[in-house]
Coordinates of C-alpha atoms and ligand atoms in Angstrom, one line a residue:
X1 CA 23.7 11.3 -6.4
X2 CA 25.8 13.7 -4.5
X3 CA 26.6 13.5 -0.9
X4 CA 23.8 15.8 0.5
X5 CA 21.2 13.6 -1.0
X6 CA 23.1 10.5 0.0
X7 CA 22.8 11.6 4.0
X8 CA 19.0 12.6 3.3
X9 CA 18.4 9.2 2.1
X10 CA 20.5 7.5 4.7
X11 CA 20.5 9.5 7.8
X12 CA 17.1 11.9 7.8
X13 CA 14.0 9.2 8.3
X14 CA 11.8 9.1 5.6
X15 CA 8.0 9.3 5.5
X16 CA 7.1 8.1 1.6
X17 CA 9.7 5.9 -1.0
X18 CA 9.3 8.8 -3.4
X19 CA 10.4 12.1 -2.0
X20 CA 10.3 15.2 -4.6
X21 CA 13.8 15.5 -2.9
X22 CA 14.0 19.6 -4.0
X23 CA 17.0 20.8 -2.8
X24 CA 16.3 23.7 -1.0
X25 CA 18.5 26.5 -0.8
X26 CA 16.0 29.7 -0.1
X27 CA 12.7 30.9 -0.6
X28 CA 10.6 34.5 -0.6
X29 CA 7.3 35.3 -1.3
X30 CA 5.4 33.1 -3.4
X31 CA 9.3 31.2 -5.0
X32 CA 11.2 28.2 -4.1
X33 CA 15.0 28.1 -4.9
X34 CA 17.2 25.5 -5.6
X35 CA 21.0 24.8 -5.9
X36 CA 21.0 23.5 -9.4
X37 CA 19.7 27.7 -10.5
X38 CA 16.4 26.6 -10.6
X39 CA 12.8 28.6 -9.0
X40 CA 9.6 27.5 -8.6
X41 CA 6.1 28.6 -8.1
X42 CA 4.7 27.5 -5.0
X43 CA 1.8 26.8 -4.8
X44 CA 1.8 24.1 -1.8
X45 CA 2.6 26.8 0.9
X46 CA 4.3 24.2 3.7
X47 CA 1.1 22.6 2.9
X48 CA -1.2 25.9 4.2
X49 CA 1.3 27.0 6.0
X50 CA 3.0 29.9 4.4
X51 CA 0.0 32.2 4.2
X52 CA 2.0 35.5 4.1
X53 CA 4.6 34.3 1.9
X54 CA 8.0 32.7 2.5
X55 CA 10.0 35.1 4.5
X56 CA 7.8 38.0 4.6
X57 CA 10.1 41.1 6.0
X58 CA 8.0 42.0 9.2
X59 CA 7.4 38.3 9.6
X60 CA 11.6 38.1 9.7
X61 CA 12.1 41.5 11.5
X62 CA 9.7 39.9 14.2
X63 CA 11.7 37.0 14.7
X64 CA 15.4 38.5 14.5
X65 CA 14.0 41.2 17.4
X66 CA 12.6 38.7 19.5
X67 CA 16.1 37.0 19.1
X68 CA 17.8 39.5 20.2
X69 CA 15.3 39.4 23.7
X70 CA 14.9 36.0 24.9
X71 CA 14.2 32.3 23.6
X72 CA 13.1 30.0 25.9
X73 CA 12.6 30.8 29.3
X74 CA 10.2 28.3 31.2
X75 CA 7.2 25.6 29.9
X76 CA 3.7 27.2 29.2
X77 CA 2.4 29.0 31.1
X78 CA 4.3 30.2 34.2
X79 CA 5.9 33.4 33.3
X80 CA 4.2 36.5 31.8
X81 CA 5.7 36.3 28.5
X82 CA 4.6 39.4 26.2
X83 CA 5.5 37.5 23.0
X84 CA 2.2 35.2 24.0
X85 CA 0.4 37.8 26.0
X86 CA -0.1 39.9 22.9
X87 CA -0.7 37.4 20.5
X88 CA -3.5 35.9 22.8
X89 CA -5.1 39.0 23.5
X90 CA -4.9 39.8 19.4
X91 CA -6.5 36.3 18.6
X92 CA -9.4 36.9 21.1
X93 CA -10.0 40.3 20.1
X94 CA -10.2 39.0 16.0
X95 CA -12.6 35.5 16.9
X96 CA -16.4 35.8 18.1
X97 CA -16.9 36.3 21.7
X98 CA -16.6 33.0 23.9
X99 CA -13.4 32.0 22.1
X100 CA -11.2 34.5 24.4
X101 CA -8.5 31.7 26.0
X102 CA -5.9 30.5 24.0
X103 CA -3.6 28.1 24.9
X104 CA -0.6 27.6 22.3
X105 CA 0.5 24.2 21.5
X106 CA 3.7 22.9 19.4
X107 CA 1.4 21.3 16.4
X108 CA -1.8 21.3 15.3
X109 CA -2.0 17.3 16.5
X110 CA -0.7 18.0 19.4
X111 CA -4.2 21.1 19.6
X112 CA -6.7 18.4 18.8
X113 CA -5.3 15.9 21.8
X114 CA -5.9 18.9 24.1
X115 CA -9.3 20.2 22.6
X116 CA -10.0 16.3 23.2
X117 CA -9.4 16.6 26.7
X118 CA -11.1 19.9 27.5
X119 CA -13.5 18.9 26.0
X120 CA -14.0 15.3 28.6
X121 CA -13.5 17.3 31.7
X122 CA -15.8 20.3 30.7
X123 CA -18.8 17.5 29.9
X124 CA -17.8 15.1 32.1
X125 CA -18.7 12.5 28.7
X126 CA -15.8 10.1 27.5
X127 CA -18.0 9.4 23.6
X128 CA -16.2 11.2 20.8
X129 CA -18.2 12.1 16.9
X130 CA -15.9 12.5 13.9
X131 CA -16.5 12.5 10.2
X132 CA -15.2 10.2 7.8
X133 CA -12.4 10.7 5.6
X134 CA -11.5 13.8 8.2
X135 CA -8.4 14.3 8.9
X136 CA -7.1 15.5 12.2
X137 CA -3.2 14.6 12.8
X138 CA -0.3 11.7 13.7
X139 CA -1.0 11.5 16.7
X140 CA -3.1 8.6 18.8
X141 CA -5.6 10.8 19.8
X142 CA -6.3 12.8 17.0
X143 CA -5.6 9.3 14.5
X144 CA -8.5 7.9 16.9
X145 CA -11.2 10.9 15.1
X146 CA -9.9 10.5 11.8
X147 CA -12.0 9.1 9.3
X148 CA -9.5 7.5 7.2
X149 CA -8.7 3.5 8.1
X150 CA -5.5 3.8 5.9
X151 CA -3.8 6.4 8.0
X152 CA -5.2 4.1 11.1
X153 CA -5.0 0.4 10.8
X154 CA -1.2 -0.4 12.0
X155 CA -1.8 2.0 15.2
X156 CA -4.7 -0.3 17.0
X157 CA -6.1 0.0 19.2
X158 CA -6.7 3.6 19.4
X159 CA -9.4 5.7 21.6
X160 CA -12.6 4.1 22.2
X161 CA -16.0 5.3 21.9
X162 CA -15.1 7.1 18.8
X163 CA -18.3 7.5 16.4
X164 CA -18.4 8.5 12.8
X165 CA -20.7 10.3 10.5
X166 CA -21.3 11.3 7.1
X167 CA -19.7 14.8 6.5
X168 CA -22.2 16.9 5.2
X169 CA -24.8 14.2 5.9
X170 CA -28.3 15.3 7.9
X171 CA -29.3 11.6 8.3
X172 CA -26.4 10.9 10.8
X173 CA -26.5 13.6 13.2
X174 CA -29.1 11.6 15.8
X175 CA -25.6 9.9 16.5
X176 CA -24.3 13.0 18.2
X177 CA -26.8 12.2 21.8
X178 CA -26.3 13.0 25.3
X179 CA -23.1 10.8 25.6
X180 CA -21.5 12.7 23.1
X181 CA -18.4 15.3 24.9
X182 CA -17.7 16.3 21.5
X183 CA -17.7 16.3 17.6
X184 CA -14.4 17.3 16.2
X185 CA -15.2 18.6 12.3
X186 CA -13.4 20.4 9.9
X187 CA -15.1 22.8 8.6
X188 CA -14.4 22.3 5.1
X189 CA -12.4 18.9 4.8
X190 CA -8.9 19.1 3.8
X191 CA -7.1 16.0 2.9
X192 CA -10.3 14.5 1.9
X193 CA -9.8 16.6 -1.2
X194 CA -11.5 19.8 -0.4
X195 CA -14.9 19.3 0.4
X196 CA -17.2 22.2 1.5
X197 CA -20.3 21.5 3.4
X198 CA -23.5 23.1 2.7
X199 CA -24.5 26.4 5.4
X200 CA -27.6 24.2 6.2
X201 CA -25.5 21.3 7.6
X202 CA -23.4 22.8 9.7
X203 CA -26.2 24.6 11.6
X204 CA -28.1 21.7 11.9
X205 CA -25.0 20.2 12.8
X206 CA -24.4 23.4 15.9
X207 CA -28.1 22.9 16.5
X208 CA -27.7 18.6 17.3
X209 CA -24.9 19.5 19.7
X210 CA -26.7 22.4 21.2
X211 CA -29.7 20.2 22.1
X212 CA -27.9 17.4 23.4
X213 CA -25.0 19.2 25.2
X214 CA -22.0 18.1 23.2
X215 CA -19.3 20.4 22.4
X216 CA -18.6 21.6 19.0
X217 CA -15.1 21.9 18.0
X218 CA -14.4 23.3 14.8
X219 CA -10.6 21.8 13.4
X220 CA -9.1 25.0 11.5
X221 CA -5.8 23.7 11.1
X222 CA -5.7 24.1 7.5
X223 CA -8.7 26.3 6.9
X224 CA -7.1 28.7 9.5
X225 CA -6.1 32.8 8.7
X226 CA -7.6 33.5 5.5
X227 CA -6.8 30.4 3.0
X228 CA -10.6 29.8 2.6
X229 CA -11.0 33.9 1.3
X230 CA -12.1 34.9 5.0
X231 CA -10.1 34.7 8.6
X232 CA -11.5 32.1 9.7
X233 CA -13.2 29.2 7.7
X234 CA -16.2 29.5 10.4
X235 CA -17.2 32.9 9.2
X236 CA -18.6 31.5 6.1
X237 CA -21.4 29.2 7.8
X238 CA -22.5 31.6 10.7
X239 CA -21.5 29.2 13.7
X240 CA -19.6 29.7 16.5
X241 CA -17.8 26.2 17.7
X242 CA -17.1 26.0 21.6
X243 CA -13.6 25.3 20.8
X244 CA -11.6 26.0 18.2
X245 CA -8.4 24.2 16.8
X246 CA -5.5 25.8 14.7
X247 CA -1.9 25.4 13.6
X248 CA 0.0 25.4 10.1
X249 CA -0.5 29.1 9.3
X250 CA -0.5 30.1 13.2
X251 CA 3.2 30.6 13.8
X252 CA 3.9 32.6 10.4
X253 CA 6.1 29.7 9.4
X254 CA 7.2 28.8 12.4
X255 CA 6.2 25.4 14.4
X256 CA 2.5 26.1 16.5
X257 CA -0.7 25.1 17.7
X258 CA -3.7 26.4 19.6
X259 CA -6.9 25.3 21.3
X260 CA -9.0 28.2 21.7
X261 CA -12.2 28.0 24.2
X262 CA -14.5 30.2 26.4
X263 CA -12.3 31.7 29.7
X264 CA -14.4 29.6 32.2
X265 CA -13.9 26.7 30.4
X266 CA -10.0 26.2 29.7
X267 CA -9.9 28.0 33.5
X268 CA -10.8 23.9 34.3
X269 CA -7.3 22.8 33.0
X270 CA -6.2 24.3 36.2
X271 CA -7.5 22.5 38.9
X272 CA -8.9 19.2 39.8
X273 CA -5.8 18.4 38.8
X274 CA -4.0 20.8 38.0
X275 CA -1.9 21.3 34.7
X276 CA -4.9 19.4 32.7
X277 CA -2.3 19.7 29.8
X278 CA 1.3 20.8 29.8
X279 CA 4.2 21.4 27.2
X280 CA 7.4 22.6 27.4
X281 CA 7.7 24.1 24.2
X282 CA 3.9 25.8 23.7
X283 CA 3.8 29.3 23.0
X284 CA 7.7 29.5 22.7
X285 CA 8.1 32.9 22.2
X286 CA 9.6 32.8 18.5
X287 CA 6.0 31.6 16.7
X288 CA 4.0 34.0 18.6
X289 CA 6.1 36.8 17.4
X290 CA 6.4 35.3 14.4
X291 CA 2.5 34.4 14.4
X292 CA 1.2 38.1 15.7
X293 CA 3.2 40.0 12.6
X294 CA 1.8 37.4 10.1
X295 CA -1.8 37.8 11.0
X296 CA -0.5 41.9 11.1
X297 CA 0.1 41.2 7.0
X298 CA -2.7 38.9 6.9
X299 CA -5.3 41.6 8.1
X300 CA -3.0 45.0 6.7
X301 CA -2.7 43.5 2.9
X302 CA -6.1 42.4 3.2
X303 CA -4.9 38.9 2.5
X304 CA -8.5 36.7 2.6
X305 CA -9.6 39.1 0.2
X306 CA -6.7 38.3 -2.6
X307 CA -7.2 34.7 -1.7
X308 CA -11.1 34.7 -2.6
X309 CA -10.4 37.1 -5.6
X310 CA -7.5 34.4 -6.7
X311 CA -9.3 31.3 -5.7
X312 CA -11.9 32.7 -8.5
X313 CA -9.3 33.2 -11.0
X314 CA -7.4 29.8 -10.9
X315 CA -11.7 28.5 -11.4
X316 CA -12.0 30.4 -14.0
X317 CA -8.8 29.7 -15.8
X318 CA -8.6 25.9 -15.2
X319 CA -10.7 24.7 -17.7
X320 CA -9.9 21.5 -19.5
X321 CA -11.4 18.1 -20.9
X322 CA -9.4 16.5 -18.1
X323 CA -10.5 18.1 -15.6
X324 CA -13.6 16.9 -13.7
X325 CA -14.0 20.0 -11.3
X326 CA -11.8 22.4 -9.2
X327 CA -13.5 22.3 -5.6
X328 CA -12.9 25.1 -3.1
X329 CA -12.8 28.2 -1.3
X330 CA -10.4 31.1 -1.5
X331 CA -6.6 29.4 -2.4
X332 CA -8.3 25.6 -0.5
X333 CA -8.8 24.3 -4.1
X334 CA -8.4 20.7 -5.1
X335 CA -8.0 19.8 -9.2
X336 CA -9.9 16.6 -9.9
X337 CA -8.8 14.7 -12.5
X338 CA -10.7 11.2 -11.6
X339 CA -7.3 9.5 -12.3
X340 CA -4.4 9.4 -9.8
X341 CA -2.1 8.0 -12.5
X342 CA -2.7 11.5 -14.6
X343 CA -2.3 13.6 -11.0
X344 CA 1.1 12.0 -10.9
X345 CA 1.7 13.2 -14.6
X346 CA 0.6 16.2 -14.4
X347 CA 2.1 17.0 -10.4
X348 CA 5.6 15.9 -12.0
X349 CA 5.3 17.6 -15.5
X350 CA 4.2 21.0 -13.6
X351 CA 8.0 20.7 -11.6
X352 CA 9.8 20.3 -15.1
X353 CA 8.3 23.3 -16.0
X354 CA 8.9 25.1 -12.5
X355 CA 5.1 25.0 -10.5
X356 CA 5.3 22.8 -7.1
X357 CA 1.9 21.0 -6.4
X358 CA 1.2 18.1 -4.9
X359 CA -1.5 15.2 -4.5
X360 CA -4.0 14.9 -1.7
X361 CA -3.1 11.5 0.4
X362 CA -6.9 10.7 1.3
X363 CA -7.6 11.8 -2.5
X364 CA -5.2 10.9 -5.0
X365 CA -7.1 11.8 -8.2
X366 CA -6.7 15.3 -7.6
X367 CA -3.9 18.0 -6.9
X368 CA -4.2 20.8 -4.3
X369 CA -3.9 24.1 -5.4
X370 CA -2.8 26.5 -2.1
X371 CA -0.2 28.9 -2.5
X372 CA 0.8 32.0 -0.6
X373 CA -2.3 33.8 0.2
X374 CA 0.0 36.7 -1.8
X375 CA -0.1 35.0 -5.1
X376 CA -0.7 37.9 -7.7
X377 CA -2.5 37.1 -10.8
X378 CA 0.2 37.2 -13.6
X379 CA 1.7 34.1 -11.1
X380 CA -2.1 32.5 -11.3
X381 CA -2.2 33.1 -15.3
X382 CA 1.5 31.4 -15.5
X383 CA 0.5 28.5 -13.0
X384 CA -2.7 28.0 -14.9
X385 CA -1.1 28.2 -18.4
X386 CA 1.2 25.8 -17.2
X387 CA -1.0 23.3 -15.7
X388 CA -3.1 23.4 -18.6
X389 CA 0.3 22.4 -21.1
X390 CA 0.9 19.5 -18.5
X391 CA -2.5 18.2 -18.6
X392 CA -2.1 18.4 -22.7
X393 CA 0.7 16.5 -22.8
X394 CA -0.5 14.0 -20.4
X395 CA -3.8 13.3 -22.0
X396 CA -2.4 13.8 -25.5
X397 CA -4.6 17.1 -26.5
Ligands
PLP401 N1 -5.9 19.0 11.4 C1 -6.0 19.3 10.1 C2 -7.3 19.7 9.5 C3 -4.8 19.2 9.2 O1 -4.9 19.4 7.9 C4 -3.6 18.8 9.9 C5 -2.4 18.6 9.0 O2 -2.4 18.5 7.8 C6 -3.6 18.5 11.2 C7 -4.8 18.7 12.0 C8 -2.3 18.1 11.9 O3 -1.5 19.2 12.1 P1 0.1 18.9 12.4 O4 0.6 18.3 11.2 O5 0.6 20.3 12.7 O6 0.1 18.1 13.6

């Protein structure tokens, strides 16, 4: 082991005992590169974060201008910063009306611990709703409406009044009453292996909070800026939340979160008291210059569109005795193998031949499958092709 890897084990705190442990040395579009020579097909994106690509040019010519400007100059929220300004105003003028106040956070954790809060003080309710096996960040707060007790049991005790229901599940929404604040969903699960609810749910779901005057707030984090084949994932169900939550893709690579929420109602952060959340770092200027060009490319290269047109490709293509279904939208597609073991083959025999994917943690018998939102579809063929050869020499075909 050379001496780079020997401080990365040593000195850089580690999350897992079995790091991939690439050894990065540049990446562009839809490549990885490495210092032993080596490229490989991405198709993990930052985990849904590189939606335009590593290093796409306007993304970079965004940052390196803004360098040249100003960094930081104050915490959130003081100065008139244009750098936000403009990518607020963009954000509002792209999302149905009634999301038209953004406040930018560092992560998309840190978005769901404020949504959390706004969400108290606009409803005056403390009782939270959250789906099981959802997945919503590190974080107390947002570890509190996760639905997964692995993720949660050394971190007790957490929020109280935190209720869960079925994902997708009509029996369970008489939960949601008139002491719910809010019910934080994704609005098609992510770590729980891709799972996409049914149009019907989710407006029954808008409809239960409606009635009872919760708060709907819609987690985009990962579904965010075209990786489910439109903008936003909510555009596929017909329902507006009354906040919405995003990050990953966001900051065009670069670290950032949002809550986003009708003006009258984040204008309640401000008083009563005042700064009803705060960050130094929030809508640094770098990720929102970074973030506005990236959602430029998104929207100009018609971005959602490749993803749905791809996401049908790799459905099409990935057809093999091993594999028990590919679930999805757009490039948010998870391989199911029914067999963690054979995910761990077939994850590390993809590498050797130069593919990145990676396992869901909440779902271990299946592989994600979310590149670049620019993936072409020679790339799709040759990740496809050599997917397929790994599964064959796994299972023995
Ligand atoms: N919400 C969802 C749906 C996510 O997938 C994630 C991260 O994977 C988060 C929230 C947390 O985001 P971050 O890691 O930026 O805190």
């Amino acid at each position: 082991m050379d001496a780079l890897h020997n401080a990365f084990e040593r000195h850089l705190a580690q999350t897992s005992p079995y790091p991939i442990a690439l050894d990065v040395v540049g990446a562009d579009g839809c490549y990885i590169h490495t210092r032993d020579g080596r490229r490989y097909l991405d198709l993990v994106a930052g985990l849904a974060v590189n939606n335009t690509g590593h290093r796409h040019p306007k993304v970079v010519q965004a940052i390196k201008d803004q360098c040249d400007r100003y960094l930081h100059v104050i915490p959130y929220g003081e100065f008139v910063q244009a750098p936000q300004v403009h990518f607020a105003e963009r954000l509002a003028a792209l999302l149905p009306p009634g999301l038209d106040s953004v406040y930018f956070v560092n992560s998309g954790t840190e978005a769901n611990e404020a949504a959390i809060k706004l969400a108290k003080r606009i409803t005056g309710r403390t009782a939270l709703v959250a789906c099981h096996k959802s997945y919503h960040g590190g974080t107390h707060g947002s570890l509190s409406i996760t639905g997964n007790e692995a993720k949660k049991y050394r971190n007790r005790p957490l929020l109280p009044d935190v209720h869960f229901i079925t994902f997708n599940g009509h029996a369970e929404l008489d939960r949601i009453d008139t002491r719910t604040a809010a019910v934080i969903v994704e609005p098609i699960q992510g770590d729980a292996g891709v799972r996409v609810p049914t149009m019907e749910w989710m407006q029954a779901l808008r409809a239960r909070c409606t009635a009872v005057g919760a708060l709907l707030v819609f987690d985009e984090v990962q579904t965010g800026f075209g990786r489910t084949g439109r903008p936003f994932a909510l555009e596929h169900f017909g329902v507006v939340p009354d906040i919405l939550v995003l990050g990953k893709a966001l900051g065009g690579g670069l670290p950032m979160g949002a809550f986003i929420a009708a003006y009258d109602r984040m204008h309640l952060l401000t008083h009563d008291p005042v700064l009803g959340h705060i960050t130094t770092f929030g809508g640094h200027p770098l990720p929102c210059v970074a973030g506005l060009a990236a959602l430029e490319v998104l929207l100009d290269e018609r971005l959602p569109e490749n993803a749905a047109a791809m996401g049908r490709l790799f459905k099409e293509l990935l057809v093999h005795p091993a594999i028990h279904e590919v679930r999805g939208e757009g490039l948010m597609l998870a391989v199911d193998l029914g067999d963690a073991d054979l995910v761990q083959q077939v994850v590390h025999g993809c590498l050797e031949e130069g593919v990145l994917g990676f396992w869901f943690l909440s779902c271990p018998t299946a592989f994600r499958i979310a590149p670049p939102l620019t993936i072409n579809s020679e790339e799709v063929s040759k990740a496809c092709s050599i997917i397929l050869a790994a599964l064959d020499r796994a299972t023995g075909h």
